[in-house]
CSV table of C-alpha atoms and ligand atoms in Angstrom, one decimal:
chain,number,residue,atom,x,y,z
A,1121,UNK,CA,0.0,0.0,0.0
A,1122,UNK,CA,1.2,3.5,-0.8
A,1123,UNK,CA,2.7,5.2,2.2
A,1124,UNK,CA,3.4,8.8,3.2
A,1125,UNK,CA,6.6,9.9,4.8
A,1126,UNK,CA,4.6,10.2,8.0
A,1127,UNK,CA,3.5,6.6,7.8
A,1128,UNK,CA,7.2,5.6,7.5
A,1129,UNK,CA,7.9,7.6,10.7
A,1130,UNK,CA,5.0,6.0,12.6
A,1131,UNK,CA,6.3,2.5,11.6
A,1132,UNK,CA,10.0,3.2,12.1
A,1133,UNK,CA,11.4,0.3,14.2
A,1134,UNK,CA,12.8,2.8,16.7
A,1135,UNK,CA,9.4,4.3,17.2
A,1136,UNK,CA,7.9,0.8,17.8
A,1137,UNK,CA,10.7,0.0,20.3
A,1138,UNK,CA,10.2,3.3,22.2
A,1139,UNK,CA,6.4,2.7,22.2
A,1140,UNK,CA,6.8,-0.7,23.7
A,1141,UNK,CA,9.2,0.6,26.3
A,1142,UNK,CA,6.9,3.5,27.2
A,1143,UNK,CA,3.9,1.1,27.4
A,1144,UNK,CA,5.8,-1.2,29.7
A,1145,UNK,CA,6.8,1.7,32.0
A,1146,UNK,CA,3.2,2.9,32.1
A,1147,UNK,CA,1.9,-0.6,32.9
A,1148,UNK,CA,4.4,-1.1,35.7
A,1149,UNK,CA,3.8,2.2,37.3
A,1150,UNK,CA,0.0,2.3,37.0
A,1151,UNK,CA,-0.1,-1.3,38.2
A,1152,UNK,CA,1.7,-0.3,41.4
A,1153,UNK,CA,-1.1,2.1,42.3
A,1154,UNK,CA,-3.1,0.6,45.2
A,1155,UNK,CA,-6.7,-0.2,44.4
A,1156,UNK,CA,-8.1,1.4,47.6
A,1157,UNK,CA,-8.2,4.9,48.9
A,1158,UNK,CA,-5.0,6.2,50.3
A,1159,UNK,CA,-4.3,9.3,52.5
A,1160,UNK,CA,-2.0,12.0,51.3
A,1161,UNK,CA,1.7,11.7,51.7
A,1162,UNK,CA,2.6,14.2,54.6
A,1163,UNK,CA,5.9,15.1,52.9
A,1164,UNK,CA,3.9,16.4,49.8
A,1165,UNK,CA,1.2,18.3,51.9
A,1166,UNK,CA,2.8,21.7,52.1
A,1167,UNK,CA,3.7,21.9,48.4
A,1168,UNK,CA,0.2,20.7,47.5
A,1169,UNK,CA,-1.5,23.3,49.7
A,1170,UNK,CA,0.7,26.0,48.1
A,1171,UNK,CA,-0.1,24.9,44.6
A,1172,UNK,CA,-3.9,25.1,45.4
A,1173,UNK,CA,-3.4,28.6,46.7
A,1174,UNK,CA,-1.4,29.6,43.6
A,1175,UNK,CA,-4.2,28.1,41.4
A,1176,UNK,CA,-6.9,30.0,43.2
A,1177,UNK,CA,-4.8,33.2,42.7
A,1178,UNK,CA,-4.2,32.4,39.0
A,1179,UNK,CA,-7.8,31.8,38.2
A,1180,UNK,CA,-9.3,34.3,40.7
A,1181,UNK,CA,-11.3,31.6,42.5
A,1182,UNK,CA,-10.5,28.4,44.3
A,1183,UNK,CA,-11.2,25.0,42.8
A,1184,UNK,CA,-14.4,23.2,43.7
A,1185,UNK,CA,-12.5,20.2,45.1
A,1186,UNK,CA,-8.9,20.5,46.2
A,1187,UNK,CA,-8.1,18.2,43.3
A,1188,UNK,CA,-4.8,18.4,41.4
A,1189,UNK,CA,-4.0,15.1,39.7
A,1190,UNK,CA,-0.4,13.9,39.7
A,1191,UNK,CA,-0.6,12.5,36.2
A,1192,UNK,CA,-0.8,8.8,37.2
A,1193,UNK,CA,-3.8,6.7,37.4
A,1194,UNK,CA,-5.1,3.2,36.9
A,1195,UNK,CA,-8.5,3.0,35.4
A,1196,UNK,CA,-11.0,4.3,38.0
A,1197,UNK,CA,-8.2,5.0,40.5
A,1198,UNK,CA,-6.3,8.3,40.4
A,1199,UNK,CA,-3.3,9.6,42.2
A,1200,UNK,CA,-3.4,13.2,43.3
A,1201,UNK,CA,-0.3,15.5,43.4
A,1202,UNK,CA,-0.4,15.1,47.3
A,1203,UNK,CA,0.2,11.3,46.8
A,1204,UNK,CA,-3.4,10.4,47.9
A,1205,UNK,CA,-5.3,7.9,45.8
A,1206,UNK,CA,-9.1,8.2,45.1
A,1207,UNK,CA,-11.8,6.3,43.3
A,1208,UNK,CA,-12.9,8.6,40.5
A,1209,UNK,CA,-16.6,8.1,39.8
A,1210,UNK,CA,-17.1,11.5,38.2
A,1211,UNK,CA,-14.3,11.5,35.6
A,1212,UNK,CA,-14.2,15.2,35.0
A,1213,UNK,CA,-18.0,15.2,34.8
A,1214,UNK,CA,-18.0,12.5,32.2
A,1215,UNK,CA,-14.9,13.7,30.2
A,1216,UNK,CA,-12.7,10.7,30.8
A,1217,UNK,CA,-14.7,7.5,30.0
A,1218,UNK,CA,-11.4,5.5,30.0
A,1219,UNK,CA,-10.5,6.6,33.5
A,1220,UNK,CA,-6.8,7.3,34.1
A,1221,UNK,CA,-3.7,6.1,32.4
A,1222,UNK,CA,-5.4,4.0,29.8
A,1223,UNK,CA,-3.0,2.1,27.6
A,1224,UNK,CA,-5.0,2.5,24.4
A,1225,UNK,CA,-5.6,6.2,24.9
A,1226,UNK,CA,-1.8,6.5,25.6
A,1227,UNK,CA,-1.1,4.8,22.3
A,1228,UNK,CA,-3.4,7.2,20.5
A,1229,UNK,CA,-1.6,10.1,22.2
A,1230,UNK,CA,1.8,8.7,21.2
A,1231,UNK,CA,0.6,8.6,17.5
A,1232,UNK,CA,-0.6,12.1,17.8
A,1233,UNK,CA,2.7,13.3,19.4
A,1234,UNK,CA,4.5,12.0,16.3
A,1235,UNK,CA,2.4,14.3,14.1
A,1236,UNK,CA,3.6,17.6,12.8
A,1237,UNK,CA,1.3,19.9,14.8
A,1238,UNK,CA,-0.5,19.8,18.2
A,1239,UNK,CA,-3.9,21.3,17.1
A,1240,UNK,CA,-6.1,21.0,14.1
A,1241,UNK,CA,-8.7,23.4,12.7
A,1242,UNK,CA,-9.6,25.8,10.0
A,1243,UNK,CA,-6.6,25.8,7.6
A,1244,UNK,CA,-4.8,22.9,9.5
A,1245,UNK,CA,-6.7,19.7,9.1
A,1246,UNK,CA,-5.2,16.2,9.1
A,1247,UNK,CA,-7.0,12.9,8.3
A,1248,UNK,CA,-7.9,12.5,12.0
A,1249,UNK,CA,-10.5,15.3,11.7
A,1250,UNK,CA,-12.0,13.7,8.6
A,1251,UNK,CA,-12.2,10.2,10.1
A,1252,UNK,CA,-13.8,11.4,13.4
A,1253,UNK,CA,-16.4,13.6,11.6
A,1254,UNK,CA,-17.3,10.6,9.4
A,1255,UNK,CA,-17.6,8.3,12.4
A,1256,UNK,CA,-19.9,10.6,14.3
A,1257,UNK,CA,-22.2,11.0,11.3
A,1258,UNK,CA,-22.3,7.3,10.7
A,1259,UNK,CA,-23.2,6.6,14.4
A,1260,UNK,CA,-25.9,9.3,14.3
A,1261,UNK,CA,-27.4,7.6,11.2
A,1262,UNK,CA,-27.4,4.1,12.8
A,1263,UNK,CA,-31.2,3.9,13.2
A,1264,UNK,CA,-32.1,6.3,10.4
A,1265,UNK,CA,-29.8,5.9,7.4
A,1266,UNK,CA,-29.0,9.1,5.5
A,1267,UNK,CA,-30.8,11.4,8.1
A,1268,UNK,CA,-27.6,13.3,9.1
A,1269,UNK,CA,-25.1,14.5,6.5
A,1270,UNK,CA,-22.6,16.8,8.1
A,1271,UNK,CA,-20.4,17.3,11.2
A,1272,UNK,CA,-18.6,20.4,12.5
A,1273,UNK,CA,-16.0,19.9,15.1
A,1274,UNK,CA,-15.2,22.2,18.0
A,1275,UNK,CA,-13.5,22.3,21.3
A,1276,UNK,CA,-16.3,22.7,23.9
A,1277,UNK,CA,-19.9,21.5,24.4
A,1278,UNK,CA,-21.1,25.1,24.7
A,1279,UNK,CA,-19.5,26.0,21.4
A,1280,UNK,CA,-21.1,22.9,19.7
A,1281,UNK,CA,-24.5,24.3,20.9
A,1282,UNK,CA,-23.6,27.8,19.9
A,1283,UNK,CA,-22.8,26.5,16.4
A,1284,UNK,CA,-26.0,24.5,16.3
A,1285,UNK,CA,-28.0,27.6,17.3
A,1286,UNK,CA,-26.4,29.7,14.6
A,1287,UNK,CA,-27.1,27.1,11.9
A,1288,UNK,CA,-30.7,26.8,12.9
A,1289,UNK,CA,-31.3,30.6,13.3
A,1290,UNK,CA,-29.8,31.2,9.9
A,1291,UNK,CA,-32.0,28.4,8.4
A,1292,UNK,CA,-35.1,30.1,9.7
A,1293,UNK,CA,-34.1,33.8,9.7
A,1294,UNK,CA,-35.6,36.1,10.8
A,1295,UNK,CA,-36.9,33.8,13.6
A,1296,UNK,CA,-35.2,35.0,16.8
A,1297,UNK,CA,-36.6,32.8,19.6
A,1298,UNK,CA,-35.7,29.4,21.0
A,1299,UNK,CA,-37.5,26.8,23.1
A,1300,UNK,CA,-36.0,24.7,25.8
A,1301,UNK,CA,-37.0,22.5,28.8
A,1302,UNK,CA,-37.1,24.1,32.2
A,1303,UNK,CA,-33.9,23.5,34.3
A,1304,UNK,CA,-31.8,22.7,31.2
A,1305,UNK,CA,-28.1,23.3,31.0
A,1306,UNK,CA,-26.6,24.2,27.6
A,1307,UNK,CA,-23.3,25.8,28.5
A,1308,UNK,CA,-22.0,29.2,29.4
A,1309,UNK,CA,-21.2,31.1,26.2
A,1310,UNK,CA,-23.0,34.5,25.9
A,1311,UNK,CA,-25.8,32.8,23.9
A,1312,UNK,CA,-25.9,29.5,25.9
A,1313,UNK,CA,-26.0,31.3,29.2
A,1314,UNK,CA,-29.4,32.6,28.1
A,1315,UNK,CA,-30.6,29.1,27.1
A,1316,UNK,CA,-29.3,27.5,30.4
A,1317,UNK,CA,-32.2,27.9,32.8
A,1318,UNK,CA,-30.2,29.1,35.7
A,1319,UNK,CA,-30.4,32.9,36.3
A,1320,UNK,CA,-27.4,32.8,38.6
A,1321,UNK,CA,-25.2,31.8,35.7
A,1322,UNK,CA,-25.9,34.9,33.6
A,1323,UNK,CA,-25.8,37.7,36.2
A,1324,UNK,CA,-24.7,40.9,34.4
A,1325,UNK,CA,-24.7,39.2,30.9
A,1326,UNK,CA,-26.7,41.1,28.3
A,1327,UNK,CA,-29.6,39.1,26.8
A,1328,UNK,CA,-28.5,37.2,23.6
A,1329,UNK,CA,-31.4,35.0,22.9
A,1330,UNK,CA,-35.1,35.0,23.9
A,1331,UNK,CA,-36.0,31.5,25.2
A,1332,UNK,CA,-39.4,30.1,26.1
A,1333,UNK,CA,-39.4,27.2,28.6
A,1334,UNK,CA,-41.5,24.1,28.6
A,1335,UNK,CA,-41.7,21.9,31.8
A,1336,UNK,CA,-40.0,18.6,31.7
A,1337,UNK,CA,-41.5,15.1,32.2
A,1338,UNK,CA,-42.6,14.1,35.7
A,1339,UNK,CA,-42.4,10.3,36.2
A,1340,UNK,CA,-44.9,10.6,39.0
A,1341,UNK,CA,-47.5,12.0,36.6
A,1342,UNK,CA,-46.7,10.6,33.2
A,1343,UNK,CA,-49.9,11.6,31.4
A,1344,UNK,CA,-50.8,14.9,33.0
A,1345,UNK,CA,-47.2,16.2,32.9
A,1346,UNK,CA,-47.0,15.3,29.2
A,1347,UNK,CA,-50.4,17.1,28.6
A,1348,UNK,CA,-49.2,20.1,30.5
A,1349,UNK,CA,-45.9,20.3,28.7
A,1350,UNK,CA,-47.7,20.2,25.3
A,1351,UNK,CA,-50.2,22.9,26.4
A,1352,UNK,CA,-47.3,25.2,27.5
A,1353,UNK,CA,-45.5,24.5,24.2
A,1354,UNK,CA,-48.6,25.3,22.2
A,1355,UNK,CA,-49.1,28.5,24.1
A,1356,UNK,CA,-45.5,29.7,23.3
A,1357,UNK,CA,-45.9,28.7,19.6
A,1358,UNK,CA,-49.2,30.6,19.4
A,1359,UNK,CA,-47.9,33.7,21.2
A,1360,UNK,CA,-44.9,34.0,18.8
A,1361,UNK,CA,-46.0,32.6,15.5
A,1362,UNK,CA,-43.1,31.6,13.2
A,1363,UNK,CA,-40.6,33.1,15.6
A,1364,UNK,CA,-39.0,30.0,17.1
A,1365,UNK,CA,-36.0,28.6,15.2
A,1366,UNK,CA,-35.5,25.5,17.3
A,1367,UNK,CA,-36.2,23.5,20.5
A,1368,UNK,CA,-33.0,22.6,22.3
A,1369,UNK,CA,-33.4,19.5,24.5
A,1370,UNK,CA,-31.4,17.4,26.8
A,1371,UNK,CA,-33.1,14.0,26.7
A,1372,UNK,CA,-31.5,13.2,30.0
A,1373,UNK,CA,-31.2,16.4,32.0
A,1374,UNK,CA,-27.7,16.5,33.3
A,1375,UNK,CA,-26.9,19.6,35.4
A,1376,UNK,CA,-30.7,19.8,36.0
A,1377,UNK,CA,-30.6,16.7,38.2
A,1378,UNK,CA,-30.5,13.5,36.1
A,1379,UNK,CA,-34.1,13.3,35.1
A,1380,UNK,CA,-35.3,11.7,32.0
A,1381,UNK,CA,-38.4,11.4,29.8
A,1382,UNK,CA,-40.0,8.7,27.8
A,1383,UNK,CA,-40.5,8.1,24.1
A,1384,UNK,CA,-44.2,9.1,24.4
A,1385,UNK,CA,-43.3,12.4,26.1
A,1386,UNK,CA,-40.6,13.4,23.6
A,1387,UNK,CA,-42.8,12.4,20.7
A,1388,UNK,CA,-45.7,14.6,21.9
A,1389,UNK,CA,-43.3,17.6,22.2
A,1390,UNK,CA,-41.2,17.1,19.1
A,1391,UNK,CA,-44.1,16.2,16.8
A,1392,UNK,CA,-45.8,19.5,17.6
A,1393,UNK,CA,-42.4,21.2,16.9
A,1394,UNK,CA,-42.3,19.5,13.6
A,1395,UNK,CA,-45.9,20.5,12.7
A,1396,UNK,CA,-45.0,24.1,13.4
A,1397,UNK,CA,-41.7,24.1,11.5
A,1398,UNK,CA,-39.5,24.2,14.6
A,1399,UNK,CA,-36.2,22.2,14.3
A,1400,UNK,CA,-35.3,19.9,17.2
A,1401,UNK,CA,-31.7,20.1,18.6
A,1402,UNK,CA,-30.7,17.3,20.9
A,1403,UNK,CA,-28.0,18.4,23.3
A,1404,UNK,CA,-26.1,15.2,24.0
A,1405,UNK,CA,-23.0,16.8,25.4
A,1406,UNK,CA,-23.5,14.8,28.7
A,1407,UNK,CA,-25.6,11.8,27.5
A,1408,UNK,CA,-23.5,10.8,24.5
A,1409,UNK,CA,-22.3,7.2,24.8
A,1410,UNK,CA,-23.9,6.7,28.3
A,1411,UNK,CA,-27.4,5.4,27.7
A,1412,UNK,CA,-28.2,2.0,26.1
A,1413,UNK,CA,-27.4,3.5,22.7
A,1414,UNK,CA,-24.7,5.7,21.4
A,1415,UNK,CA,-27.1,8.6,21.3
A,1416,UNK,CA,-30.0,9.2,23.8
A,1417,UNK,CA,-32.3,9.9,20.9
A,1418,UNK,CA,-31.6,6.4,19.7
A,1419,UNK,CA,-32.2,5.0,23.2
A,1420,UNK,CA,-35.6,6.7,23.2
A,1421,UNK,CA,-36.4,5.6,19.6
A,1422,UNK,CA,-36.9,9.1,18.3
A,1423,UNK,CA,-34.2,9.4,15.6
A,1424,UNK,CA,-36.9,10.4,13.1
A,1425,UNK,CA,-37.6,13.6,15.1
A,1426,UNK,CA,-34.1,15.0,15.6
A,1427,UNK,CA,-32.6,17.6,13.2
A,1428,UNK,CA,-29.3,18.5,14.9
A,1429,UNK,CA,-27.3,16.8,17.7
A,1430,UNK,CA,-24.4,18.1,19.7
A,1431,UNK,CA,-21.9,15.9,21.5
A,1432,UNK,CA,-19.0,16.6,23.8
A,1433,UNK,CA,-17.3,15.4,27.0
A,1434,UNK,CA,-16.8,11.6,26.4
A,1435,UNK,CA,-16.1,12.3,22.7
A,1436,UNK,CA,-13.1,14.4,23.7
A,1437,UNK,CA,-13.6,16.6,20.6
A,1438,UNK,CA,-17.1,18.2,20.6
A,1439,UNK,CA,-19.3,18.3,17.5
A,1440,UNK,CA,-22.5,19.6,15.9
A,1441,UNK,CA,-24.0,16.9,13.6
A,1442,UNK,CA,-26.7,18.2,11.2
A,1443,UNK,CA,-28.8,17.5,8.2
A,1444,UNK,CA,-28.1,18.6,4.6
A,1445,UNK,CA,-31.0,21.1,4.7
A,1446,UNK,CA,-29.4,23.0,7.5
A,1447,UNK,CA,-25.9,23.3,5.9
A,1448,UNK,CA,-25.1,27.0,6.6
A,1449,UNK,CA,-23.8,29.6,4.3
A,1450,UNK,CA,-20.1,30.2,4.0
A,1451,UNK,CA,-18.6,32.2,6.8
A,1452,UNK,CA,-21.1,31.3,9.5
A,1453,UNK,CA,-18.8,28.7,11.1
A,1454,UNK,CA,-15.0,28.5,11.3
A,1455,UNK,CA,-12.5,27.9,14.0
A,1456,UNK,CA,-8.8,28.1,14.3
A,1457,UNK,CA,-8.8,25.2,16.7
A,1458,UNK,CA,-11.4,22.3,16.3
A,1459,UNK,CA,-9.4,19.9,18.4
A,1460,UNK,CA,-6.0,18.5,19.3
A,1461,UNK,CA,-4.7,15.5,17.3
A,1462,UNK,CA,-4.5,13.5,20.5
A,1463,UNK,CA,-8.1,14.3,21.4
A,1464,UNK,CA,-9.2,13.5,17.8
A,1465,UNK,CA,-7.5,10.1,17.9
A,1466,UNK,CA,-8.7,9.3,21.4
A,1467,UNK,CA,-12.2,10.4,20.7
A,1468,UNK,CA,-12.4,8.2,17.6
A,1469,UNK,CA,-11.0,5.3,19.6
A,1470,UNK,CA,-13.5,5.8,22.5
A,1471,UNK,CA,-16.5,5.8,20.1
A,1472,UNK,CA,-15.1,2.6,18.5
A,1473,UNK,CA,-14.5,0.9,21.9
A,1474,UNK,CA,-18.1,1.7,22.9
A,1475,UNK,CA,-19.5,-0.1,19.9
A,1476,UNK,CA,-17.0,-2.9,19.8
A,1477,UNK,CA,-17.0,-3.4,23.5
A,1478,UNK,CA,-20.7,-4.3,23.8
A,1479,UNK,CA,-21.8,-1.2,25.8
A,1480,UNK,CA,-25.2,-0.8,24.2
A,1481,UNK,CA,-28.5,-2.6,24.2
A,1482,UNK,CA,-30.6,-4.0,27.1
A,1483,UNK,CA,-27.8,-6.5,28.0
A,1484,UNK,CA,-24.9,-4.1,27.3
A,1485,UNK,CA,-22.3,-2.9,29.7
A,1486,UNK,CA,-23.9,0.5,30.3
A,1487,UNK,CA,-27.1,-1.2,31.4
A,1488,UNK,CA,-25.1,-3.6,33.6
A,1489,UNK,CA,-23.3,-0.7,35.2
A,1490,UNK,CA,-26.7,0.9,36.0
A,1491,UNK,CA,-28.2,-2.3,37.3
A,1492,UNK,CA,-25.3,-2.9,39.7
A,1493,UNK,CA,-25.5,0.6,41.1
A,1494,UNK,CA,-29.3,0.3,41.3
A,1495,UNK,CA,-29.0,-2.8,43.4
A,1496,UNK,CA,-26.8,-1.0,45.9
A,1497,UNK,CA,-28.8,2.2,45.9
A,1498,UNK,CA,-32.1,0.3,46.4
A,1499,UNK,CA,-30.5,-1.8,49.2
A,1500,UNK,CA,-29.3,1.3,51.0
A,1501,UNK,CA,-32.7,3.1,50.4
A,1502,UNK,CA,-34.6,0.0,51.8
A,1503,UNK,CA,-32.5,0.1,55.0
A,1504,UNK,CA,-32.4,3.9,55.3
A,1505,UNK,CA,-35.2,5.5,53.3
A,1506,UNK,CA,-34.2,9.0,54.5
A,1507,UNK,CA,-30.6,8.6,53.2
A,1508,UNK,CA,-31.3,7.8,49.5
A,1509,UNK,CA,-34.2,8.4,47.1
A,1510,UNK,CA,-34.6,8.0,43.3
A,1511,UNK,CA,-34.9,8.5,40.5
A,1512,UNK,CA,-31.6,6.8,39.8
A,1513,UNK,CA,-30.7,8.1,36.3
A,1514,UNK,CA,-30.1,6.0,33.2
A,1515,UNK,CA,-27.3,3.8,31.9
A,1516,UNK,CA,-23.9,5.0,33.1
A,1517,UNK,CA,-25.4,8.3,34.4
A,1518,UNK,CA,-26.2,7.5,38.0
A,1519,UNK,CA,-28.1,9.9,40.2
A,1520,UNK,CA,-29.9,9.9,43.5
A,1521,UNK,CA,-31.4,12.3,46.0
A,1522,UNK,CA,-29.6,12.2,49.4
A,1523,UNK,CA,-31.3,13.3,52.6
A,1524,UNK,CA,-34.5,14.5,50.9
A,1525,UNK,CA,-32.5,16.8,48.7
A,1526,UNK,CA,-31.4,19.1,51.5
A,1527,UNK,CA,-28.6,21.3,49.9
A,1528,UNK,CA,-26.5,21.5,53.0
A,1529,UNK,CA,-26.6,17.8,53.7
A,1530,UNK,CA,-25.9,16.9,50.1
A,1531,UNK,CA,-22.9,19.3,50.1
A,1532,UNK,CA,-21.6,17.8,53.3
A,1533,UNK,CA,-22.0,14.3,51.8
A,1534,UNK,CA,-20.1,15.3,48.7
A,1535,UNK,CA,-17.1,16.8,50.6
A,1536,UNK,CA,-17.0,13.8,53.0
A,1537,UNK,CA,-17.1,11.4,50.1
A,1538,UNK,CA,-14.1,13.2,48.7
A,1539,UNK,CA,-12.3,12.9,52.0
A,1540,UNK,CA,-13.2,9.2,52.2
A,1541,UNK,CA,-11.7,8.7,48.7
A,1542,UNK,CA,-14.8,8.7,46.3
A,1543,UNK,CA,-15.3,11.4,43.7
A,1544,UNK,CA,-18.9,12.3,42.7
A,1545,UNK,CA,-20.6,15.6,42.0
A,1546,UNK,CA,-24.0,17.4,42.7
A,1547,UNK,CA,-26.8,17.9,40.2
A,1548,UNK,CA,-30.0,19.9,40.2
A,1549,UNK,CA,-31.5,22.1,42.9
A,1550,UNK,CA,-34.6,21.7,45.1
A,1551,UNK,CA,-33.9,18.8,45.5
A,1552,UNK,CA,-30.1,18.8,45.4
A,1553,UNK,CA,-29.0,15.5,43.9
A,1554,UNK,CA,-25.7,13.6,43.6
A,1555,UNK,CA,-24.4,12.0,40.5
A,1556,UNK,CA,-21.7,9.5,39.5
A,1557,UNK,CA,-20.3,9.3,36.0
A,1558,UNK,CA,-18.0,6.3,36.3
A,1559,UNK,CA,-15.3,5.7,33.7
A,1560,UNK,CA,-17.6,3.3,31.8
A,1561,UNK,CA,-15.0,1.8,29.4
A,1562,UNK,CA,-13.0,0.4,32.3
A,1563,UNK,CA,-14.9,0.4,35.5
A,1564,UNK,CA,-15.2,-3.1,37.1
A,1565,UNK,CA,-18.1,-4.6,39.1
A,1566,UNK,CA,-15.7,-4.8,42.1
A,1567,UNK,CA,-15.0,-1.0,41.8
A,1568,UNK,CA,-18.8,-0.3,41.7
A,1569,UNK,CA,-19.1,-2.4,44.9
A,1570,UNK,CA,-16.2,-0.5,46.5
A,1571,UNK,CA,-17.8,2.9,45.6
A,1572,UNK,CA,-21.1,1.7,47.1
A,1573,UNK,CA,-19.4,0.6,50.3
A,1574,UNK,CA,-17.7,4.1,50.7
A,1575,UNK,CA,-21.1,5.8,49.9
A,1576,UNK,CA,-23.0,3.7,52.5
A,1577,UNK,CA,-20.4,4.4,55.2
A,1578,UNK,CA,-20.2,8.1,54.4
A,1579,UNK,CA,-24.0,8.5,54.3
A,1580,UNK,CA,-24.0,7.0,57.8
A,1581,UNK,CA,-21.3,9.5,58.9
A,1582,UNK,CA,-23.2,12.5,57.6
A,1583,UNK,CA,-26.5,11.3,59.0
A,1584,UNK,CA,-24.9,10.9,62.4
A,1585,UNK,CA,-23.1,14.2,62.4
B,1812,PLP,C1,-26.0,19.0,28.4
B,1812,PLP,C2,-24.8,19.9,28.3
B,1812,PLP,N1,-24.6,20.8,27.3
B,1812,PLP,C3,-23.6,21.6,27.2
B,1812,PLP,C4,-22.6,21.6,28.2
B,1812,PLP,C5,-21.4,22.5,28.0
B,1812,PLP,O1,-20.2,21.8,27.7
B,1812,PLP,P1,-18.8,22.5,27.9
B,1812,PLP,O2,-18.6,22.6,29.4
B,1812,PLP,O3,-17.8,21.5,27.3
B,1812,PLP,O4,-18.8,23.8,27.3
B,1812,PLP,C6,-22.6,20.7,29.2
B,1812,PLP,C7,-21.6,20.7,30.2
B,1812,PLP,O5,-21.8,20.2,31.3
B,1812,PLP,C8,-23.8,19.8,29.3
B,1812,PLP,O6,-23.9,18.9,30.3
C-alpha cells in the first residue's frame, strides 16, 4: 500500500521500540497504584497546599474540590499530586470514560505526538478530523440511514451548541426565539448562558437569545405532565407565531438533576415542533455514549424527530451533527482550533470501543453498570429511606437524592465522600441530587461495589453528624 513519509515515521522500528518501552513503563507504574483509597503523603502536603493557593490566585477563585492530579492513574483510580489515591466516579463530569492512564488512549496520544502539529482546525486539518467527523455522522445515522449529513468539530460543548443555534437561526431567519426545557443546561457562552435555565449563571450578561421554557416530564404524573408540557409549548408557539427557530433538548437532564423522559413524552413535544416548523436540537454533550445507545435519541427511539445533535465530554472533541437542509452559508462557522490531534485520535478510539466493547443494548455494559448501582442504591434506600431516594438516572449516568434533597446535607456528603476517597458531584437544585459518571469503558463490578461501600459508610457518617 502507498505510504506517506509520516506513515514511515510511525512505523519506524525505533518508534515501535520506544512505544513498547513506554507502554511497559506505564503498565508497571500504574499497576503499582493501590486499588483502595490512600491518604495524602505528609511530605507532599505543604507543596500541594501552596499549589492550590497559587491556582486560586491564578484563576481568581479556588477549585471546587482540592483536586490536582499527579498525572498517574489506573482506570477508575487516580493519584493526586499530594500522593493520595481516590476512586474517580465523576471522571471530570464525564470527560474521561477511560479513567486514568489508559494504555490504548496513551497509544493514540503517542501517535498524535509524532504528528507535525498539536492542534487541528480551519486551515490545518489532518486525516484524524475527517475520520472522526465521518464516524460521528455514521453513528448518528445508525437507526435512520441518511438522516444526518454533516459534522462540524469544535473544542467545547457550549460552542457545539452555539454553532448549532447559529445554523438553525440562519436556516429560519428572521426567527429569533428558541424553546428549551425548564432547568436545562446548555453551557455558558454568551448565547448559551441565556438558554441555560439558571439565572445565577448569567448575572450581568446582556440578553443574547429569547428563550421560552417548557416543563420537563414528571415520572410521578406521566400523562398529566405530558399534557401540561404540550399545552405550554402550544401557548408559546401561538404567542410568537413563526418566531421559534429551534427547540434545544437534553433528553437526559444532566446539570438539572439526572431526570429523563419517555418516548411518548418526547414524541408529543417534538411532533408538535415539527408540525410548526421548529427544528429539534438534541444536546447530548453529557448523555452521548452513556445510555443504552450511542445517542440518547436512539435510546428513546426518536431518531426520526431529531434535526441537529451536539456531543462533547466523552467524545473528547465536541461536535455539531446536522442535516443537509441546515448546511449553513459560507462564513457562519469556522474555528482556528477544532481539536488537538491527541483528542481526535482518542475520541475516535473511544467511540469505536463503545460499539465494539458491547456497551449498548438492554444487555450491554452500560445497562449492567446501571443495574449494579441500582442494586446498591435500592438496598441502601430500603435500610435507610431518608438517606437515599430515586430516580436513579439512566445507563452510566447514576443519580440519586440524598437526605431528601437538602442542599446543606448533600454538600456535606459530597465533601465527606471526597475525603473518604470517592469522587462524585452534585446535580440539580430543590432537590439537590448527587451523581456519578464512572469511567464506563474500564470500571469493574468490584469497583462499583467499592464505591457503594464508601457511599454507604459516608451516608452514615453524615446522617450521624
Ligand atoms: C448538556 C450539556 N450541554 C452543554 C454543556 C457545556 O459543555 P462544555 O462545558 O464543554 O462547554 C454541558 C456541560 O456540562 C452539558 O452537560
